[in-house]
Amino acid sequence: MPARRPLVHTLEGRNVALTPLGEDDFPSLREAIGRPEVFAGGFGGGPSGLPSDDAAFEVFARVSYTPASDAIPFAVRLRGGPDDGALVGATKLGDLDLPNESAHIGWTGFDPRVWGTAVNPEVKLLMLGLAFDHGFGRVKLQADAVNARSRAAIAKLGASFEGVHRRAMRRPDGTWRDTAVYAIVVDEWPAVRAGLEARLAAWGDRPVTLAGSPRER
């Protein structure tokens, strides 16, 4: 079926809910991801891209997460447990190219306290499902080529490595970023979905908490 732009709505999983991201979320989002360890690996342009104060973070968030005809940003919130409803990150379905049935899941950052938990696999399960259920045939994921942690997380999803775009964009400090590009096409989606569902099943029914959760296997 032809690709179509998804309607903006909340996506609910067992451990997380993805809610439309708005300006009112920016203060909580800064608390979650406005941290040196989040930007250290290359997110947001790397360490030099870390906003210095609330005003700078608002500029960063407006650039990264303002809804557009080709972009749907989401806040990532925990479901269940003592931290139910806590905003722990953001992500975006962007670069929506309906004629070519392609999209890009990116701009994803999480509170370090939920790294290695069920949050990322469930976010990707919900986001990929949204894209493929709306007729997209290819979903791109990418990271700074030096961001080993993000690249490992993308590869663990089952995405295929397609190569490195050299000198792809300028970082805030003036250096040039090489971008490692991965993608999942619709024929691969059933196997990728099964892998993500298995990871979530292994996590079980315990909630993700900000006080510290066992790491995902």
PDB file of C-alpha atoms in Angstrom:
ATOM      1  CA  MET A   1       0.000   0.000   0.000  1.00  0.00           C
ATOM      2  CA  PRO A   2       1.251   3.566  -0.624  1.00  0.00           C
ATOM      3  CA  ALA A   3       2.954   5.256   2.303  1.00  0.00           C
ATOM      4  CA  ARG A   4       0.864   7.751   4.217  1.00  0.00           C
ATOM      5  CA  ARG A   5       1.695  10.150   7.004  1.00  0.00           C
ATOM      6  CA  PRO A   6       0.598   8.736  10.371  1.00  0.00           C
ATOM      7  CA  LEU A   7      -1.885  10.736  12.389  1.00  0.00           C
ATOM      8  CA  VAL A   8      -0.301  12.188  15.509  1.00  0.00           C
ATOM      9  CA  HIS A   9      -1.371  10.091  18.470  1.00  0.00           C
ATOM     10  CA  THR A  10      -0.051   8.323  21.555  1.00  0.00           C
ATOM     11  CA  LEU A  11       1.616   4.934  21.103  1.00  0.00           C
ATOM     12  CA  GLU A  12       1.359   2.672  24.122  1.00  0.00           C
ATOM     13  CA  GLY A  13       3.551  -0.291  24.999  1.00  0.00           C
ATOM     14  CA  ARG A  14       4.026  -2.274  28.193  1.00  0.00           C
ATOM     15  CA  ASN A  15       6.970  -0.253  29.515  1.00  0.00           C
ATOM     16  CA  VAL A  16       6.680   3.062  27.671  1.00  0.00           C
ATOM     17  CA  ALA A  17       4.192   5.391  26.067  1.00  0.00           C
ATOM     18  CA  LEU A  18       5.163   7.690  23.218  1.00  0.00           C
ATOM     19  CA  THR A  19       3.206  10.935  23.434  1.00  0.00           C
ATOM     20  CA  PRO A  20       3.249  13.858  20.995  1.00  0.00           C
ATOM     21  CA  LEU A  21       6.094  16.137  22.080  1.00  0.00           C
ATOM     22  CA  GLY A  22       5.276  19.780  22.733  1.00  0.00           C
ATOM     23  CA  GLU A  23       7.018  22.861  24.069  1.00  0.00           C
ATOM     24  CA  ASP A  24       5.612  22.233  27.540  1.00  0.00           C
ATOM     25  CA  ASP A  25       7.773  19.091  27.632  1.00  0.00           C
ATOM     26  CA  PHE A  26      11.074  20.925  27.075  1.00  0.00           C
ATOM     27  CA  PRO A  27      11.953  21.476  30.778  1.00  0.00           C
ATOM     28  CA  SER A  28      11.412  17.798  31.619  1.00  0.00           C
ATOM     29  CA  LEU A  29      13.238  16.773  28.471  1.00  0.00           C
ATOM     30  CA  ARG A  30      16.261  18.846  29.469  1.00  0.00           C
ATOM     31  CA  GLU A  31      16.299  17.143  32.859  1.00  0.00           C
ATOM     32  CA  ALA A  32      16.237  13.748  31.121  1.00  0.00           C
ATOM     33  CA  ILE A  33      18.719  14.222  28.276  1.00  0.00           C
ATOM     34  CA  GLY A  34      20.506  17.526  28.826  1.00  0.00           C
ATOM     35  CA  ARG A  35      23.438  15.646  30.357  1.00  0.00           C
ATOM     36  CA  PRO A  36      27.095  15.371  29.329  1.00  0.00           C
ATOM     37  CA  GLU A  37      26.956  11.572  29.116  1.00  0.00           C
ATOM     38  CA  VAL A  38      24.083  11.751  26.577  1.00  0.00           C
ATOM     39  CA  PHE A  39      25.982  14.125  24.280  1.00  0.00           C
ATOM     40  CA  ALA A  40      29.369  12.483  24.838  1.00  0.00           C
ATOM     41  CA  GLY A  41      29.014   9.860  22.114  1.00  0.00           C
ATOM     42  CA  GLY A  42      27.754  12.112  19.331  1.00  0.00           C
ATOM     43  CA  PHE A  43      24.084  12.813  20.089  1.00  0.00           C
ATOM     44  CA  GLY A  44      23.177  16.411  19.293  1.00  0.00           C
ATOM     45  CA  GLY A  45      26.522  17.028  17.650  1.00  0.00           C
ATOM     46  CA  GLY A  46      28.638  15.618  20.443  1.00  0.00           C
ATOM     47  CA  PRO A  47      29.958  17.263  23.626  1.00  0.00           C
ATOM     48  CA  SER A  48      30.118  20.719  22.058  1.00  0.00           C
ATOM     49  CA  GLY A  49      26.401  20.490  21.274  1.00  0.00           C
ATOM     50  CA  LEU A  50      25.338  20.190  24.921  1.00  0.00           C
ATOM     51  CA  PRO A  51      23.108  23.210  25.668  1.00  0.00           C
ATOM     52  CA  SER A  52      24.527  25.370  28.445  1.00  0.00           C
ATOM     53  CA  ASP A  53      21.259  26.552  29.994  1.00  0.00           C
ATOM     54  CA  ASP A  54      17.474  26.399  29.687  1.00  0.00           C
ATOM     55  CA  ALA A  55      17.349  28.943  26.875  1.00  0.00           C
ATOM     56  CA  ALA A  56      19.971  27.102  24.845  1.00  0.00           C
ATOM     57  CA  PHE A  57      18.187  23.793  25.396  1.00  0.00           C
ATOM     58  CA  GLU A  58      14.921  25.316  24.191  1.00  0.00           C
ATOM     59  CA  VAL A  59      16.640  26.353  20.963  1.00  0.00           C
ATOM     60  CA  PHE A  60      18.072  22.850  20.575  1.00  0.00           C
ATOM     61  CA  ALA A  61      14.679  21.236  21.258  1.00  0.00           C
ATOM     62  CA  ARG A  62      12.852  23.527  18.837  1.00  0.00           C
ATOM     63  CA  VAL A  63      15.297  22.646  16.070  1.00  0.00           C
ATOM     64  CA  SER A  64      15.230  18.923  16.839  1.00  0.00           C
ATOM     65  CA  TYR A  65      11.638  18.261  17.853  1.00  0.00           C
ATOM     66  CA  THR A  66       9.287  20.791  16.265  1.00  0.00           C
ATOM     67  CA  PRO A  67       6.506  18.931  14.416  1.00  0.00           C
ATOM     68  CA  ALA A  68       6.472  19.378  10.646  1.00  0.00           C
ATOM     69  CA  SER A  69       4.825  17.920   7.567  1.00  0.00           C
ATOM     70  CA  ASP A  70       7.686  15.419   7.330  1.00  0.00           C
ATOM     71  CA  ALA A  71       8.398  14.952  11.042  1.00  0.00           C
ATOM     72  CA  ILE A  72       6.505  13.597  14.061  1.00  0.00           C
ATOM     73  CA  PRO A  73       8.352  13.986  17.394  1.00  0.00           C
ATOM     74  CA  PHE A  74       7.474  11.973  20.489  1.00  0.00           C
ATOM     75  CA  ALA A  75       8.209  12.219  24.185  1.00  0.00           C
ATOM     76  CA  VAL A  76       9.124   8.878  25.763  1.00  0.00           C
ATOM     77  CA  ARG A  77       7.388   8.246  29.092  1.00  0.00           C
ATOM     78  CA  LEU A  78       7.582   5.303  31.462  1.00  0.00           C
ATOM     79  CA  ARG A  79       4.521   3.166  32.062  1.00  0.00           C
ATOM     80  CA  GLY A  80       3.898   1.383  35.341  1.00  0.00           C
ATOM     81  CA  GLY A  81       5.889   1.232  38.525  1.00  0.00           C
ATOM     82  CA  PRO A  82       6.858   4.100  40.826  1.00  0.00           C
ATOM     83  CA  ASP A  83       7.932   6.384  37.963  1.00  0.00           C
ATOM     84  CA  ASP A  84       4.794   5.985  35.850  1.00  0.00           C
ATOM     85  CA  GLY A  85       4.488   8.929  33.464  1.00  0.00           C
ATOM     86  CA  ALA A  86       8.069  10.171  33.908  1.00  0.00           C
ATOM     87  CA  LEU A  87       9.530  11.673  30.739  1.00  0.00           C
ATOM     88  CA  VAL A  88      12.776   9.827  30.005  1.00  0.00           C
ATOM     89  CA  GLY A  89      13.615  10.845  26.461  1.00  0.00           C
ATOM     90  CA  ALA A  90      12.521  11.777  22.985  1.00  0.00           C
ATOM     91  CA  THR A  91      12.554  10.366  19.480  1.00  0.00           C
ATOM     92  CA  LYS A  92      11.230  11.341  16.059  1.00  0.00           C
ATOM     93  CA  LEU A  93       9.854   9.780  12.902  1.00  0.00           C
ATOM     94  CA  GLY A  94      11.280  12.169  10.356  1.00  0.00           C
ATOM     95  CA  ASP A  95      12.353  12.656   6.749  1.00  0.00           C
ATOM     96  CA  LEU A  96       8.971  11.275   5.678  1.00  0.00           C
ATOM     97  CA  ASP A  97       9.225  10.702   1.924  1.00  0.00           C
ATOM     98  CA  LEU A  98       5.831   9.367   0.869  1.00  0.00           C
ATOM     99  CA  PRO A  99       6.539   8.845  -2.869  1.00  0.00           C
ATOM    100  CA  ASN A 100       9.635   6.790  -2.072  1.00  0.00           C
ATOM    101  CA  GLU A 101       8.072   5.140   0.994  1.00  0.00           C
ATOM    102  CA  SER A 102      11.036   5.972   3.204  1.00  0.00           C
ATOM    103  CA  ALA A 103      11.369   7.382   6.706  1.00  0.00           C
ATOM    104  CA  HIS A 104      14.005   7.978   9.355  1.00  0.00           C
ATOM    105  CA  ILE A 105      13.814   7.110  13.047  1.00  0.00           C
ATOM    106  CA  GLY A 106      16.274   9.304  14.873  1.00  0.00           C
ATOM    107  CA  TRP A 107      16.928  12.303  17.095  1.00  0.00           C
ATOM    108  CA  THR A 108      16.645   9.715  19.887  1.00  0.00           C
ATOM    109  CA  GLY A 109      18.014  10.429  23.326  1.00  0.00           C
ATOM    110  CA  PHE A 110      17.289   8.759  26.654  1.00  0.00           C
ATOM    111  CA  ASP A 111      17.960   9.492  30.292  1.00  0.00           C
ATOM    112  CA  PRO A 112      21.096   7.446  31.112  1.00  0.00           C
ATOM    113  CA  ARG A 113      19.202   5.824  33.976  1.00  0.00           C
ATOM    114  CA  VAL A 114      17.135   3.853  31.443  1.00  0.00           C
ATOM    115  CA  TRP A 115      20.006   2.836  29.167  1.00  0.00           C
ATOM    116  CA  GLY A 116      20.188  -0.927  28.802  1.00  0.00           C
ATOM    117  CA  THR A 117      16.582  -1.465  29.924  1.00  0.00           C
ATOM    118  CA  ALA A 118      13.420  -2.332  28.003  1.00  0.00           C
ATOM    119  CA  VAL A 119      12.957   1.295  26.954  1.00  0.00           C
ATOM    120  CA  ASN A 120      14.941   1.382  23.698  1.00  0.00           C
ATOM    121  CA  PRO A 121      13.711  -1.937  22.257  1.00  0.00           C
ATOM    122  CA  GLU A 122      10.102  -1.038  22.994  1.00  0.00           C
ATOM    123  CA  VAL A 123      10.471   2.462  21.570  1.00  0.00           C
ATOM    124  CA  LYS A 124      11.903   0.983  18.392  1.00  0.00           C
ATOM    125  CA  LEU A 125       9.155  -1.675  18.248  1.00  0.00           C
ATOM    126  CA  LEU A 126       6.479   1.023  18.469  1.00  0.00           C
ATOM    127  CA  MET A 127       8.185   3.396  16.026  1.00  0.00           C
ATOM    128  CA  LEU A 128       9.019   0.776  13.424  1.00  0.00           C
ATOM    129  CA  GLY A 129       5.498  -0.620  13.693  1.00  0.00           C
ATOM    130  CA  LEU A 130       4.098   2.867  13.125  1.00  0.00           C
ATOM    131  CA  ALA A 131       6.190   3.304   9.988  1.00  0.00           C
ATOM    132  CA  PHE A 132       5.624  -0.099   8.403  1.00  0.00           C
ATOM    133  CA  ASP A 133       1.918  -0.124   9.292  1.00  0.00           C
ATOM    134  CA  HIS A 134       1.593   3.109   7.311  1.00  0.00           C
ATOM    135  CA  GLY A 135       3.110   1.734   4.135  1.00  0.00           C
ATOM    136  CA  PHE A 136       6.742   2.755   4.467  1.00  0.00           C
ATOM    137  CA  GLY A 137       9.123   0.285   2.878  1.00  0.00           C
ATOM    138  CA  ARG A 138      12.432   1.521   4.259  1.00  0.00           C
ATOM    139  CA  VAL A 139      13.314   3.011   7.628  1.00  0.00           C
ATOM    140  CA  LYS A 140      16.741   4.570   8.111  1.00  0.00           C
ATOM    141  CA  LEU A 141      18.603   4.762  11.422  1.00  0.00           C
ATOM    142  CA  GLN A 142      21.943   6.486  11.729  1.00  0.00           C
ATOM    143  CA  ALA A 143      24.568   7.668  14.196  1.00  0.00           C
ATOM    144  CA  ASP A 144      27.807   9.560  14.342  1.00  0.00           C
ATOM    145  CA  ALA A 145      30.382   7.066  13.074  1.00  0.00           C
ATOM    146  CA  VAL A 146      32.367   7.452  16.318  1.00  0.00           C
ATOM    147  CA  ASN A 147      29.338   6.737  18.522  1.00  0.00           C
ATOM    148  CA  ALA A 148      30.042   3.087  19.296  1.00  0.00           C
ATOM    149  CA  ARG A 149      27.230   2.764  21.850  1.00  0.00           C
ATOM    150  CA  SER A 150      24.515   3.994  19.490  1.00  0.00           C
ATOM    151  CA  ARG A 151      25.879   1.998  16.575  1.00  0.00           C
ATOM    152  CA  ALA A 152      25.841  -1.189  18.668  1.00  0.00           C
ATOM    153  CA  ALA A 153      22.248  -0.503  19.729  1.00  0.00           C
ATOM    154  CA  ILE A 154      21.172  -0.009  16.103  1.00  0.00           C
ATOM    155  CA  ALA A 155      22.931  -3.184  14.969  1.00  0.00           C
ATOM    156  CA  LYS A 156      21.302  -5.120  17.822  1.00  0.00           C
ATOM    157  CA  LEU A 157      17.903  -4.208  16.379  1.00  0.00           C
ATOM    158  CA  GLY A 158      18.728  -6.190  13.259  1.00  0.00           C
ATOM    159  CA  ALA A 159      19.226  -3.159  11.014  1.00  0.00           C
ATOM    160  CA  SER A 160      21.551  -3.621   8.046  1.00  0.00           C
ATOM    161  CA  PHE A 161      24.681  -1.469   7.879  1.00  0.00           C
ATOM    162  CA  GLU A 162      24.703   0.416   4.583  1.00  0.00           C
ATOM    163  CA  GLY A 163      27.908   2.395   4.871  1.00  0.00           C
ATOM    164  CA  VAL A 164      29.408   5.640   6.120  1.00  0.00           C
ATOM    165  CA  HIS A 165      28.548   9.019   4.668  1.00  0.00           C
ATOM    166  CA  ARG A 166      31.825  10.861   5.031  1.00  0.00           C
ATOM    167  CA  ARG A 167      31.884  14.535   6.059  1.00  0.00           C
ATOM    168  CA  ALA A 168      28.112  14.429   6.246  1.00  0.00           C
ATOM    169  CA  MET A 169      27.449  17.368   8.574  1.00  0.00           C
ATOM    170  CA  ARG A 170      29.218  19.954  10.647  1.00  0.00           C
ATOM    171  CA  ARG A 171      29.290  19.519  14.426  1.00  0.00           C
ATOM    172  CA  PRO A 172      28.731  22.547  16.704  1.00  0.00           C
ATOM    173  CA  ASP A 173      32.497  22.743  17.356  1.00  0.00           C
ATOM    174  CA  GLY A 174      33.192  23.096  13.631  1.00  0.00           C
ATOM    175  CA  THR A 175      34.537  19.585  13.052  1.00  0.00           C
ATOM    176  CA  TRP A 176      32.926  17.329  10.481  1.00  0.00           C
ATOM    177  CA  ARG A 177      30.867  14.272  11.324  1.00  0.00           C
ATOM    178  CA  ASP A 178      30.940  11.015   9.400  1.00  0.00           C
ATOM    179  CA  THR A 179      27.537   9.333   9.625  1.00  0.00           C
ATOM    180  CA  ALA A 180      27.074   5.553   9.876  1.00  0.00           C
ATOM    181  CA  VAL A 181      23.858   4.623   8.069  1.00  0.00           C
ATOM    182  CA  TYR A 182      21.688   1.580   8.761  1.00  0.00           C
ATOM    183  CA  ALA A 183      18.247   0.617   7.487  1.00  0.00           C
ATOM    184  CA  ILE A 184      15.444  -1.895   7.862  1.00  0.00           C
ATOM    185  CA  VAL A 185      13.283  -2.660   4.837  1.00  0.00           C
ATOM    186  CA  VAL A 186       9.780  -4.007   4.969  1.00  0.00           C
ATOM    187  CA  ASP A 187      10.790  -7.570   4.038  1.00  0.00           C
ATOM    188  CA  GLU A 188      13.061  -7.628   7.091  1.00  0.00           C
ATOM    189  CA  TRP A 189      10.469  -6.245   9.465  1.00  0.00           C
ATOM    190  CA  PRO A 190       8.907  -9.568  10.592  1.00  0.00           C
ATOM    191  CA  ALA A 191      12.284 -10.901  11.762  1.00  0.00           C
ATOM    192  CA  VAL A 192      13.246  -7.593  13.385  1.00  0.00           C
ATOM    193  CA  ARG A 193       9.865  -7.404  15.127  1.00  0.00           C
ATOM    194  CA  ALA A 194      10.259 -10.966  16.431  1.00  0.00           C
ATOM    195  CA  GLY A 195      13.690 -10.126  17.803  1.00  0.00           C
ATOM    196  CA  LEU A 196      12.420  -7.036  19.608  1.00  0.00           C
ATOM    197  CA  GLU A 197       9.458  -8.934  21.019  1.00  0.00           C
ATOM    198  CA  ALA A 198      11.820 -11.634  22.314  1.00  0.00           C
ATOM    199  CA  ARG A 199      13.963  -9.014  24.053  1.00  0.00           C
ATOM    200  CA  LEU A 200      10.887  -7.544  25.714  1.00  0.00           C
ATOM    201  CA  ALA A 201       9.666 -10.993  26.750  1.00  0.00           C
ATOM    202  CA  ALA A 202      13.053 -11.623  28.364  1.00  0.00           C
ATOM    203  CA  TRP A 203      12.680  -8.374  30.307  1.00  0.00           C
ATOM    204  CA  GLY A 204       9.426  -9.681  31.780  1.00  0.00           C
ATOM    205  CA  ASP A 205       6.819  -7.767  33.749  1.00  0.00           C
ATOM    206  CA  ARG A 206       9.115  -5.762  36.018  1.00  0.00           C
ATOM    207  CA  PRO A 207       8.740  -2.012  35.489  1.00  0.00           C
ATOM    208  CA  VAL A 208      11.544   0.247  34.385  1.00  0.00           C
ATOM    209  CA  THR A 209      12.418   2.685  37.167  1.00  0.00           C
ATOM    210  CA  LEU A 210      14.669   5.699  37.515  1.00  0.00           C
ATOM    211  CA  ALA A 211      16.085   4.297  40.714  1.00  0.00           C
ATOM    212  CA  GLY A 212      17.932   1.665  38.745  1.00  0.00           C
ATOM    213  CA  SER A 213      16.684  -1.334  36.818  1.00  0.00           C
ATOM    214  CA  PRO A 214      18.440  -4.594  35.963  1.00  0.00           C
ATOM    215  CA  ARG A 215      20.107  -4.335  32.584  1.00  0.00           C
ATOM    216  CA  GLU A 216      18.551  -5.904  29.522  1.00  0.00           C
ATOM    217  CA  ARG A 217      20.055  -9.193  28.470  1.00  0.00           C
TER     218      ARG A 217
END
